[in-house]
Amino acid sequence: MKILVTVKRVVDYNVKVHPKADGSGVETANIKMSMNPFDEIAVEEAVRLQESGKATEIVAVSIGVSQCQEVLRTALAMGADRAVLVETDAILEPLMVAKLLEALVEREQPDLVILGKQAIDDDCNQTGQMLAALLGWGQGTFASKLTLGEQEIEVTREIDGGLETVALKLPTVVTADLRLNEPRYVKLPNIMKAKKKPLETLSPGDLGVVPMTQLTTLKVAEPPKREAGIKVADAAELVAKLRNDVKAI
Amino acid sequence: MKNILVIAEHDHATLKAATLNTVTAARNIGGEIHMLVAGSDCAGAATASAKIPGIAKVLQVDADHYAHHFAEDLAVLIAGLANKDYGHVLAPATSFGKNLMPRVAALLGVTQLSDIVGVENADTFVRPIYAGSLLATVQCSAPIKAMTVRGTAFAAAASEGGTASIETVPPAVPLGVTRFIGQELTKSERPELTAARIVVSGGRGMGSSEGFKLLEDIADQLGAAVGASRAAVDAGFVPNDCQIGQTGKIIAPELYIAAGISGAIQHLAGMKDSKIIVAINKDEEAPIFQIADYGIVGDLFKVLPELSAELDKLPPA
Ligand SMILES: Cc1cc2nc3c(=O)[nH]c(=O)nc-3n(C[C@H](O)[C@H](O)[C@H](O)COP(=O)(O)OP(=O)(O)OC[C@H]3O[C@@H](n4cnc5c(N)ncnc54)[C@H](O)[C@@H]3O)c2cc1C
Ligand SMILES: Nc1ncnc2c1ncn2[C@@H]1O[C@H](COP(=O)(O)O)[C@@H](O)[C@H]1O
């Protein structure tokens, strides 16, 4: 069983982002970047499947600028065996990421692809579903539990009303939700070891894909700010205000 | 201009509320609106759809393989329909729509817009990015515009008064890669989170699921739904589907009461459009106070029982 796992380099979740002065995009110069949190969960799950003897090889993939090597090294330090960077400066919509991943899947022939459910920069929540569509595979999205069998994988999915469990034929696509696992901290010796693991760089052209976009960002702005209100002394005052001033109860 | 297709979310018998908000977004685009109701024995949902004012035609598709709303099977059907007739395809940005719509878009070879909160015109839309810290206005050049719609950003369309025709459409061939095993749905007498007028929500500060009982009492007094922060859900105080935020549910009730929640940006992403926000927190520096209309600085284990007692005293409105 071979697993392909995707890692996106995004603005760290603790950083507050701002629009560029001219409103043309998001200011990302000189700010802390990290692995997308959902992708840490995806890598962790792959590593656990390998540690339990169910997976034999884990290939981590990132698509983007050359600095994406950093998140790939983190994935290698967590336990991935090798890494592939599809290097490009192009603006990547999820459909294009999915097309590049489709080409990589043809090349690597994994039995399982694990992605994060959502990138916390674009908040799209699309790439896994798109990849599954292009491959004609099933999609176990928003996964909070995986049980791997021989021909099938059972995926418990977080849905609006609770949980749903489905069995998907392998090979298949899974997207990781927050409660699938808790990612490990990488230890220093593993960071050192990761430096020696193979990291291959490809271009979109190597995969026969020409990046293109269908969206133009016209403007990026901050939403209207909400003003802080007042402090009230106790529950009695709160109830009086809610009843009399704003008629909310 | 080509027609607009709205994908109904339903339980075969009735429509899910978010479908009505999606219809309003479709109306803002302008054009003839058709609604797809694909399910198994879904005449009830189709009849309900036909009553929504502004819907010109309902397409009803009945087949066993649509019983569990698998995206794998629905996407083939929807892409087939969209390719023939439609310029826009919309679904609610619920777990149903988020699972389905990107798959439809990829089959059509088009980009997808997630979670739109504004319609500027037929090809330009507004959507939140970075947990709602920013709003992006984007223009879409794809021949078919596929998108999911954030329910809280659009008023619900009326559910009575329309007289659309219902047309039966044949199902697409099942893909057969997915098998349903089971569901564990959270049972509750309380209103549904995304539709509730009042939501009381707890965070790590609630301490335990027993602690949450304090909030549940207040929820019952107010006829409210119960929500939670990720920390409270991760700690197992309440079920996963209570999570409010960037990666949970997005809500905008009339009144949101947050107890023992610090106000991380990922949480605010899910509730900052609530009309009135109340925060109860023992830390007066907690960021939640920066957006709260009314704040009480104090120990929630003292404040919540007092609040409950005050609500008991309240004469009916
Ligand atoms: C990728 C990603 C996605 C995320 N998505 C979400 C999401 O969708 N929703 C979400 O909520 N979070 C999300 N988070 C987590 C978020 O960053 C915060 O960690 C989380 O919201 C914190 O929850 P909390 O406020 O309950 O806990 P804390 O931040 O620990 O705050 C607890 C608060 O309770 C107060 N308190 C404690 N005891 C008492 C008491 N006795 N009386 C009164 N007050 C008390 C404390 O003063 C504190 O302010 C996400 C994080 C990541 C990285
Ligand atoms: N450029 C990228 N490189 C690697 N993985 C990506 C990239 N973009 C998206 N992904 C994967 O797809 C998931 C969902 O992303 P999105 O659809 O953009 O929200 C992420 O969590 C990643 O696992």
XYZ file of C-alpha atoms and ligand atoms in Angstrom:
642
model
C 0.000 0.000 0.000
C 1.455 3.275 -1.183
C 0.158 6.598 0.090
C 0.433 9.996 -1.553
C -0.051 12.872 0.858
C -0.313 16.557 -0.068
C 1.138 19.463 1.873
C 0.461 23.107 1.130
C 2.603 25.976 2.363
C 0.312 28.641 3.825
C 0.447 31.709 6.051
C 0.759 30.416 9.621
C -2.625 30.208 11.333
C -1.497 32.569 14.110
C -0.663 35.420 11.736
C -3.160 38.199 11.115
C -3.188 38.993 7.391
C -3.888 42.318 5.728
C -4.819 43.391 2.226
C -2.109 44.929 0.056
C -2.203 48.717 0.164
C -3.749 48.886 -3.325
C -6.344 46.209 -2.481
C -5.109 43.948 -5.271
C -4.379 40.958 -3.081
C -3.140 39.715 0.267
C 0.099 40.985 1.836
C 2.247 37.884 2.275
C 5.759 39.364 2.146
C 7.951 38.575 5.180
C 5.345 36.719 7.198
C 5.575 33.358 8.856
C 4.600 30.429 6.635
C 3.822 26.899 7.781
C 2.362 23.627 6.654
C -1.419 23.878 6.315
C -2.751 22.465 9.642
C -5.056 19.979 7.918
C -2.103 18.654 5.937
C -0.190 17.962 9.151
C -3.130 15.777 10.082
C -3.016 14.110 6.646
C 0.711 13.356 6.979
C 0.248 12.091 10.543
C -2.452 9.690 9.393
C -0.246 8.345 6.612
C 2.635 7.856 9.038
C 0.397 6.024 11.500
C -0.798 3.703 8.729
C 2.825 2.960 7.951
C 3.747 2.451 11.600
C 0.890 -0.023 11.985
C 2.297 -1.986 9.052
C -0.525 -1.138 6.660
C 1.366 1.233 4.393
C 4.707 0.582 2.768
C 5.625 3.929 1.266
C 4.614 7.543 1.818
C 5.259 10.180 -0.832
C 4.665 13.817 0.186
C 3.779 16.326 -2.538
C 3.696 20.082 -2.552
C 2.926 22.419 -5.418
C 4.163 25.988 -5.486
C 7.250 28.148 -5.086
C 10.658 26.679 -4.254
C 10.221 27.503 -0.535
C 7.593 24.734 -0.408
C 10.635 22.532 0.156
C 10.396 23.608 3.805
C 6.983 22.035 4.339
C 8.121 18.961 2.423
C 11.105 18.626 4.783
C 8.664 18.840 7.693
C 6.595 16.048 6.146
C 9.771 13.983 5.724
C 10.691 14.641 9.349
C 7.252 13.450 10.414
C 7.892 10.183 8.602
C 7.243 10.473 4.859
C 9.793 8.483 2.795
C 10.312 10.858 -0.073
C 9.013 14.126 -1.428
C 8.046 15.674 -4.744
C 7.899 19.417 -5.330
C 6.040 20.616 -8.400
C 7.693 23.985 -8.644
C 5.800 26.905 -10.118
C 5.228 30.600 -9.449
C 1.824 30.445 -11.114
C -1.367 31.336 -9.267
C -2.975 27.989 -8.525
C -6.695 27.462 -8.300
C -7.773 24.140 -6.777
C -8.712 22.745 -10.219
C -5.137 23.262 -11.405
C -3.702 21.716 -8.236
C -6.044 18.769 -8.807
C -4.873 18.398 -12.424
C -1.227 18.391 -11.369
C -2.005 15.865 -8.642
C -3.916 13.728 -11.153
C -0.800 13.591 -13.328
C 1.320 12.687 -10.302
C -1.092 9.932 -9.361
C -0.714 8.455 -12.856
C 3.021 8.496 -12.333
C 3.180 7.241 -8.740
C 0.185 4.871 -8.764
C -0.698 5.224 -5.060
C -3.501 3.191 -3.460
C -4.586 6.081 -1.296
C -4.252 9.870 -1.554
C -4.733 11.843 1.667
C -5.233 15.605 1.448
C -6.271 18.178 4.017
C -9.942 19.070 3.918
C -9.237 22.765 3.476
C -6.347 25.153 2.982
C -6.611 27.887 5.604
C -5.531 30.631 3.202
C -8.032 30.321 0.359
C -10.533 28.347 2.510
C -11.647 26.581 -0.670
C -12.222 23.011 0.516
C -12.168 21.747 -3.067
C -8.954 20.049 -4.115
C -9.610 16.526 -2.782
C -13.076 16.374 -4.290
C -11.741 17.654 -7.626
C -8.903 15.161 -7.698
C -11.298 12.305 -6.965
C -13.556 13.492 -9.802
C -10.703 13.668 -12.310
C -9.558 10.165 -11.368
C -13.084 8.728 -11.223
C -12.348 7.566 -7.679
C -14.415 7.763 -4.510
C -13.949 10.586 -2.022
C -13.924 10.203 1.736
C -14.099 13.874 2.635
C -13.956 15.449 6.130
C -12.621 12.203 7.598
C -12.468 11.767 11.370
C -11.633 8.042 11.307
C -10.107 5.617 8.785
C -10.165 1.831 8.849
C -8.079 0.341 6.091
C -9.047 -3.037 4.616
C -7.718 -5.013 1.653
C -10.017 -3.762 -1.096
C -11.807 -0.994 0.732
C -11.312 1.744 3.257
C -13.951 2.698 5.794
C -14.164 6.417 6.341
C -16.115 8.133 9.113
C -17.039 11.603 7.893
C -17.980 14.713 9.872
C -21.262 15.923 8.398
C -23.627 18.700 9.512
C -25.921 16.451 11.527
C -23.269 14.188 13.066
C -21.179 11.404 11.570
C -21.518 9.208 8.494
C -19.512 6.081 7.708
C -18.928 4.907 4.146
C -16.772 2.217 2.551
C -14.789 3.304 -0.486
C -13.166 1.069 -3.076
C -9.388 1.428 -3.263
C -7.649 3.323 -4.746
C -9.381 6.357 -3.325
C -9.090 9.924 -2.063
C -9.517 10.946 1.571
C -9.532 14.468 3.031
C -8.551 14.928 6.674
C -10.705 16.792 9.189
C -9.478 18.177 12.516
C -10.349 15.192 14.659
C -8.714 12.467 12.555
C -5.646 12.553 14.834
C -3.302 14.850 16.685
C -0.098 15.423 14.704
C 3.193 14.635 16.448
C 5.919 17.125 17.204
C 8.937 16.500 15.030
C 12.063 15.644 16.979
C 15.450 17.079 16.141
C 17.067 13.766 15.079
C 14.203 13.266 12.635
C 14.728 16.736 11.203
C 18.368 15.807 10.625
C 17.383 12.505 9.020
C 14.831 14.260 6.813
C 17.597 16.310 5.220
C 18.950 13.133 3.680
C 15.655 11.832 2.329
C 15.045 12.259 -1.422
C 13.249 15.393 -2.628
C 12.566 15.514 -6.336
C 11.624 18.707 -8.181
C 9.386 18.694 -11.252
C 7.824 21.422 -13.341
C 4.159 21.470 -14.388
C 5.468 20.886 -17.931
C 7.131 17.634 -16.819
C 3.647 16.496 -15.875
C 2.136 17.734 -19.123
C 0.021 20.386 -17.452
C -0.081 24.056 -18.436
C -1.256 26.195 -15.489
C -4.187 28.478 -16.270
C -6.704 30.398 -14.207
C -10.417 31.102 -14.504
C -10.640 33.590 -11.658
C -9.428 37.188 -11.448
C -9.233 38.813 -8.059
C -10.607 42.316 -8.480
C -10.285 43.405 -4.879
C -9.275 42.215 -1.426
C -10.546 44.183 1.562
C -11.145 43.869 5.256
C -14.761 43.238 6.225
C -16.498 45.992 8.190
C -15.188 46.022 11.757
C -17.435 45.216 14.640
C -17.153 47.633 17.547
C -16.730 46.418 21.111
C -19.842 47.082 23.191
C -20.119 47.522 26.937
C -19.406 45.518 30.052
C -22.347 44.783 32.297
C -22.065 44.084 36.017
C -24.063 40.894 36.336
C -26.670 38.549 34.925
C -29.548 40.764 36.073
C -28.236 43.749 34.137
C -27.564 41.565 31.095
C -31.085 40.176 31.044
C -32.557 43.664 31.431
C -30.518 44.960 28.484
C -31.320 41.989 26.288
C -35.016 42.312 27.065
C -35.479 46.085 27.046
C -32.724 47.626 24.922
C -32.297 45.171 22.062
C -35.355 42.948 22.512
C -33.310 39.844 21.811
C -35.070 37.677 24.415
C -28.413 34.143 -20.790
C -28.447 30.524 -19.750
C -30.527 29.296 -16.851
C -29.450 28.824 -13.247
C -29.534 25.431 -11.550
C -29.901 25.276 -7.764
C -29.119 21.947 -6.147
C -31.642 21.253 -3.388
C -30.414 19.807 -0.133
C -33.127 17.627 1.342
C -33.914 14.477 3.255
C -36.135 13.216 0.389
C -39.324 14.271 2.201
C -38.492 17.888 3.043
C -36.051 20.611 2.009
C -33.132 21.644 4.229
C -33.334 25.295 5.228
C -30.045 26.292 3.544
C -31.623 25.560 0.144
C -33.846 28.629 0.558
C -30.876 30.940 1.166
C -29.237 29.509 -1.950
C -32.336 30.398 -3.981
C -31.955 34.027 -2.893
C -28.353 34.081 -4.102
C -29.537 32.627 -7.412
C -32.150 35.363 -7.701
C -29.475 37.999 -7.186
C -27.640 36.599 -10.214
C -30.753 37.048 -12.362
C -32.154 34.557 -14.855
C -34.520 31.617 -14.911
C -33.983 29.353 -11.900
C -34.457 25.596 -11.983
C -34.062 23.362 -8.961
C -32.699 19.842 -8.959
C -34.111 17.424 -6.411
C -32.202 14.166 -6.717
C -32.967 11.463 -4.198
C -34.822 8.293 -3.535
C -38.595 8.674 -3.125
C -38.091 12.412 -3.116
C -41.513 13.558 -4.316
C -42.002 15.358 -0.979
C -38.904 17.484 -1.449
C -39.786 18.108 -5.107
C -43.269 19.302 -4.177
C -41.807 21.623 -1.533
C -39.366 22.996 -4.120
C -42.152 23.753 -6.578
C -43.751 26.031 -3.977
C -40.746 28.349 -3.693
C -41.562 31.613 -5.469
C -39.036 32.310 -8.211
C -38.396 28.707 -9.180
C -39.502 28.152 -12.778
C -39.018 24.407 -12.948
C -38.160 21.526 -10.628
C -36.182 18.587 -11.985
C -36.931 15.481 -9.965
C -34.642 12.474 -10.195
C -35.501 9.345 -8.273
C -33.121 6.412 -7.899
C -31.890 4.128 -5.125
C -28.326 5.248 -5.671
C -29.195 8.813 -4.660
C -30.557 7.687 -1.275
C -27.422 8.739 0.617
C -26.581 11.814 -1.477
C -23.194 10.430 -2.521
C -21.244 13.141 -4.334
C -19.682 10.495 -6.583
C -23.082 9.666 -8.100
C -24.772 13.069 -7.909
C -21.873 14.845 -9.601
C -22.221 12.751 -12.781
C -25.916 13.603 -12.955
C -25.433 17.315 -12.274
C -22.499 17.747 -14.650
C -24.594 16.112 -17.387
C -27.481 18.514 -16.818
C -25.248 21.569 -16.430
C -23.432 20.886 -19.683
C -26.683 20.990 -21.612
C -28.495 23.978 -20.226
C -26.958 25.962 -17.453
C -24.692 28.958 -16.908
C -24.628 28.770 -13.118
C -24.856 25.875 -10.688
C -25.355 26.660 -6.997
C -25.488 24.556 -3.854
C -25.580 25.524 -0.187
C -22.164 25.681 1.538
C -23.130 22.907 3.940
C -21.251 19.647 4.367
C -23.498 18.323 1.563
C -22.692 21.154 -0.858
C -19.004 21.362 0.025
C -18.618 17.662 -0.645
C -20.526 17.791 -3.917
C -19.849 21.021 -5.773
C -16.073 20.772 -6.339
C -16.655 17.331 -7.826
C -19.273 18.741 -10.205
C -16.938 21.584 -11.182
C -14.012 19.247 -11.876
C -16.178 17.033 -14.105
C -17.158 20.180 -16.004
C -13.535 21.313 -16.144
C -14.348 24.589 -14.420
C -13.125 26.368 -11.337
C -15.408 26.574 -8.301
C -16.225 29.426 -5.932
C -16.614 28.363 -2.308
C -18.851 30.001 0.252
C -19.922 33.109 -1.654
C -21.310 35.898 0.539
C -22.121 38.421 -2.177
C -23.245 38.586 -5.810
C -21.942 41.671 -7.644
C -23.229 40.556 -11.036
C -23.573 37.351 -13.042
C -19.823 36.683 -13.103
C -18.457 38.554 -10.065
C -18.808 37.308 -6.525
C -17.532 38.078 -3.031
C -16.109 35.364 -0.808
C -14.255 35.261 2.512
C -10.643 34.075 2.703
C -8.244 33.593 5.643
C -10.998 32.621 8.099
C -13.059 35.619 7.075
C -10.327 38.127 7.960
C -10.516 39.299 4.362
C -13.141 39.477 1.645
C -12.113 38.821 -1.952
C -14.108 40.061 -4.936
C -13.474 37.646 -7.793
C -14.514 37.543 -11.404
C -15.075 34.139 -12.955
C -14.455 33.534 -16.659
C -15.523 29.892 -16.659
C -18.373 29.052 -19.077
C -20.305 27.463 -16.216
C -20.050 29.150 -12.839
C -20.152 26.589 -10.053
C -20.400 27.785 -6.478
C -21.471 27.125 -2.932
C -23.448 29.761 -1.057
C -23.009 30.789 2.572
C -26.497 30.682 4.047
C -25.998 33.430 6.609
C -25.182 35.948 3.869
C -28.498 35.644 2.026
C -32.022 35.872 3.435
C -34.139 32.741 3.120
C -36.529 32.729 0.150
C -40.213 32.180 0.946
C -41.270 28.560 0.994
C -44.863 29.086 -0.140
C -46.571 30.802 -3.044
C -44.737 29.402 -6.070
C -46.207 27.077 -8.681
C -43.270 25.603 -10.574
C -43.753 22.594 -12.822
C -42.109 19.332 -11.822
C -40.318 17.446 -14.573
C -39.006 13.923 -14.065
C -35.459 13.410 -15.293
C -33.772 9.999 -15.636
C -30.923 9.159 -13.258
C -27.298 8.861 -14.386
C -25.448 5.554 -14.203
C -24.098 4.892 -10.689
C -20.334 5.030 -10.274
C -20.432 2.242 -7.693
C -17.326 3.167 -5.720
C -19.051 4.062 -2.449
C -21.024 1.911 -0.038
C -23.080 3.307 2.810
C -22.337 1.808 6.203
C -24.079 3.930 8.764
C -24.872 7.268 10.324
C -24.760 8.588 13.834
C -26.897 11.671 13.847
C -26.943 13.889 16.900
C -30.434 13.773 18.340
C -31.724 16.932 19.878
C -35.036 18.527 20.684
C -33.396 21.907 20.284
C -33.473 23.970 17.071
C -30.861 23.288 14.406
C -27.696 25.369 14.916
C -27.668 27.074 11.539
C -31.355 27.983 11.765
C -31.661 28.907 15.459
C -32.625 32.460 16.477
C -30.549 32.170 19.649
C -27.361 30.135 20.155
C -25.607 29.581 23.473
C -22.098 28.379 23.020
C -19.377 27.080 25.306
C -15.631 26.731 25.104
C -12.785 25.106 26.956
C -13.789 27.157 30.002
C -16.881 24.945 30.441
C -14.479 22.366 31.822
C -16.459 19.181 31.098
C -19.634 17.819 29.564
C -21.225 18.217 33.008
C -20.223 21.879 32.857
C -22.092 22.126 29.552
C -25.330 21.229 31.369
C -25.331 24.804 32.699
C -25.507 26.031 29.110
C -28.039 23.452 28.068
C -30.412 24.632 30.810
C -30.141 28.167 29.494
C -30.618 26.945 25.940
C -33.854 25.285 26.973
C -35.048 28.399 28.766
C -34.414 30.482 25.650
C -35.425 27.924 23.033
C -31.860 28.140 21.777
C -29.406 25.804 20.048
C -26.118 24.777 21.681
C -22.805 25.529 19.969
C -19.171 25.138 20.936
C -15.607 26.109 20.163
C -13.209 23.626 18.635
C -11.458 23.245 21.997
C -14.717 22.162 23.648
C -15.457 19.696 20.854
C -11.921 18.290 20.804
C -12.124 17.792 24.561
C -15.270 15.727 23.996
C -17.620 18.005 25.967
C -20.122 18.050 23.084
C -20.489 16.324 19.675
C -18.410 17.417 16.662
C -21.334 18.924 14.811
C -21.635 21.650 17.486
C -18.400 23.295 16.311
C -18.750 26.914 15.210
C -16.004 28.482 13.141
C -13.760 28.550 10.102
C -13.904 24.803 9.784
C -17.181 24.171 11.564
C -20.577 25.770 11.100
C -21.106 29.369 10.106
C -24.026 30.958 11.911
C -25.547 34.409 12.345
C -28.310 34.197 14.951
C -30.127 37.154 16.510
C -28.335 36.438 19.785
C -25.083 34.555 20.426
C -23.981 33.917 24.002
C -20.371 32.731 24.339
C -19.250 31.328 27.690
C -15.644 30.325 28.377
C -14.611 31.019 24.768
C -11.500 33.161 24.217
C -12.430 34.397 20.735
C -9.757 32.989 18.415
C -10.073 34.227 14.834
C -11.035 30.725 13.707
C -13.971 30.793 16.094
C -15.020 34.357 15.240
C -15.105 33.290 11.583
C -18.200 31.268 12.410
C -20.225 33.732 14.479
C -19.095 37.321 14.066
C -22.106 38.183 11.932
C -24.487 37.415 14.802
C -26.759 40.369 15.527
C -26.089 40.601 19.290
C -23.057 38.957 20.878
C -22.747 38.329 24.611
C -19.480 37.114 26.145
C -18.928 35.631 29.582
C -15.274 35.162 30.402
C -13.162 35.471 33.519
C -10.301 37.057 31.573
C -11.129 40.664 30.800
C -8.448 40.674 28.089
C -10.098 37.832 26.164
C -10.379 38.852 22.477
C -14.058 37.856 22.385
C -14.822 41.078 24.314
C -13.561 43.117 21.361
C -16.567 42.069 19.318
C -19.141 41.497 22.076
C -22.048 43.902 22.502
C -22.399 42.902 26.139
C -19.645 41.395 28.242
C -19.594 39.983 31.744
C -16.160 39.513 33.273
C -16.548 36.704 35.756
C -16.517 33.027 36.546
C -19.035 31.296 34.312
C -19.807 28.731 37.005
C -21.214 31.632 39.012
C -22.625 33.758 36.164
C -24.501 31.039 34.261
C -26.627 29.855 37.232
C -27.409 33.498 37.985
C -28.383 34.032 34.362
C -30.631 31.003 34.514
C -32.301 32.316 37.663
C -32.837 35.757 36.084
C -34.373 34.179 32.986
C -36.756 32.245 35.230
C -37.920 35.508 36.757
C -38.517 37.113 33.380
C -42.169 37.757 32.493
C -43.155 36.453 29.049
C -42.252 38.939 26.310
C -6.842 24.935 11.181
C -7.571 25.376 12.393
C -8.941 25.440 12.340
C -9.661 25.812 13.460
N -11.020 25.882 13.373
C -11.735 26.266 14.457
C -13.157 26.372 14.405
O -13.793 26.111 13.378
N -13.805 26.766 15.525
C -13.157 27.069 16.694
O -13.815 27.425 17.692
N -11.816 26.979 16.764
C -11.090 26.576 15.683
N -9.738 26.471 15.792
C -9.113 26.596 17.130
C -8.890 28.019 17.598
O -7.665 28.484 17.080
C -8.852 28.057 19.137
O -7.846 27.183 19.595
C -10.172 27.655 19.799
O -11.250 28.378 19.230
C -10.096 27.917 21.285
O -11.256 27.475 21.931
P -11.687 28.117 23.326
O -11.922 29.563 23.146
O -12.821 27.295 23.830
O -10.446 27.789 24.261
P -9.361 28.763 24.885
O -8.728 29.607 23.859
O -8.515 27.906 25.737
O -10.213 29.733 25.791
C -10.882 29.352 26.942
C -11.448 30.626 27.571
O -12.243 30.294 28.672
C -12.029 31.244 29.703
N -12.375 30.580 30.952
C -11.781 29.506 31.517
N -12.381 29.170 32.664
C -13.389 30.044 32.839
C -14.376 30.226 33.848
N -14.470 29.419 34.894
N -15.240 31.248 33.707
C -15.173 32.100 32.649
N -14.262 31.966 31.672
C -13.379 30.949 31.759
C -10.567 31.606 29.581
O -10.333 32.891 30.142
C -10.359 31.581 28.061
O -10.579 32.860 27.487
C -8.998 26.121 14.666
C -7.606 26.073 14.698
C -6.885 25.700 13.588
C -5.409 25.658 13.650
N -0.446 23.967 -3.734
C -0.739 22.853 -3.063
N 0.237 21.951 -2.790
C -0.029 20.814 -2.114
N -1.258 20.497 -1.671
C -2.263 21.347 -1.917
C -2.065 22.563 -2.612
N -3.251 23.197 -2.699
C -4.155 22.414 -2.057
N -3.562 21.301 -1.587
C -4.195 20.214 -0.831
O -5.605 20.308 -0.938
C -6.192 20.553 0.343
C -7.409 21.410 0.195
O -7.055 22.670 -0.330
P -8.155 23.728 -0.837
O -9.050 23.000 -1.782
O -7.371 24.809 -1.495
O -8.886 24.213 0.396
C -5.081 21.120 1.192
O -5.283 20.845 2.563
C -3.867 20.364 0.637
O -3.778 19.065 1.200
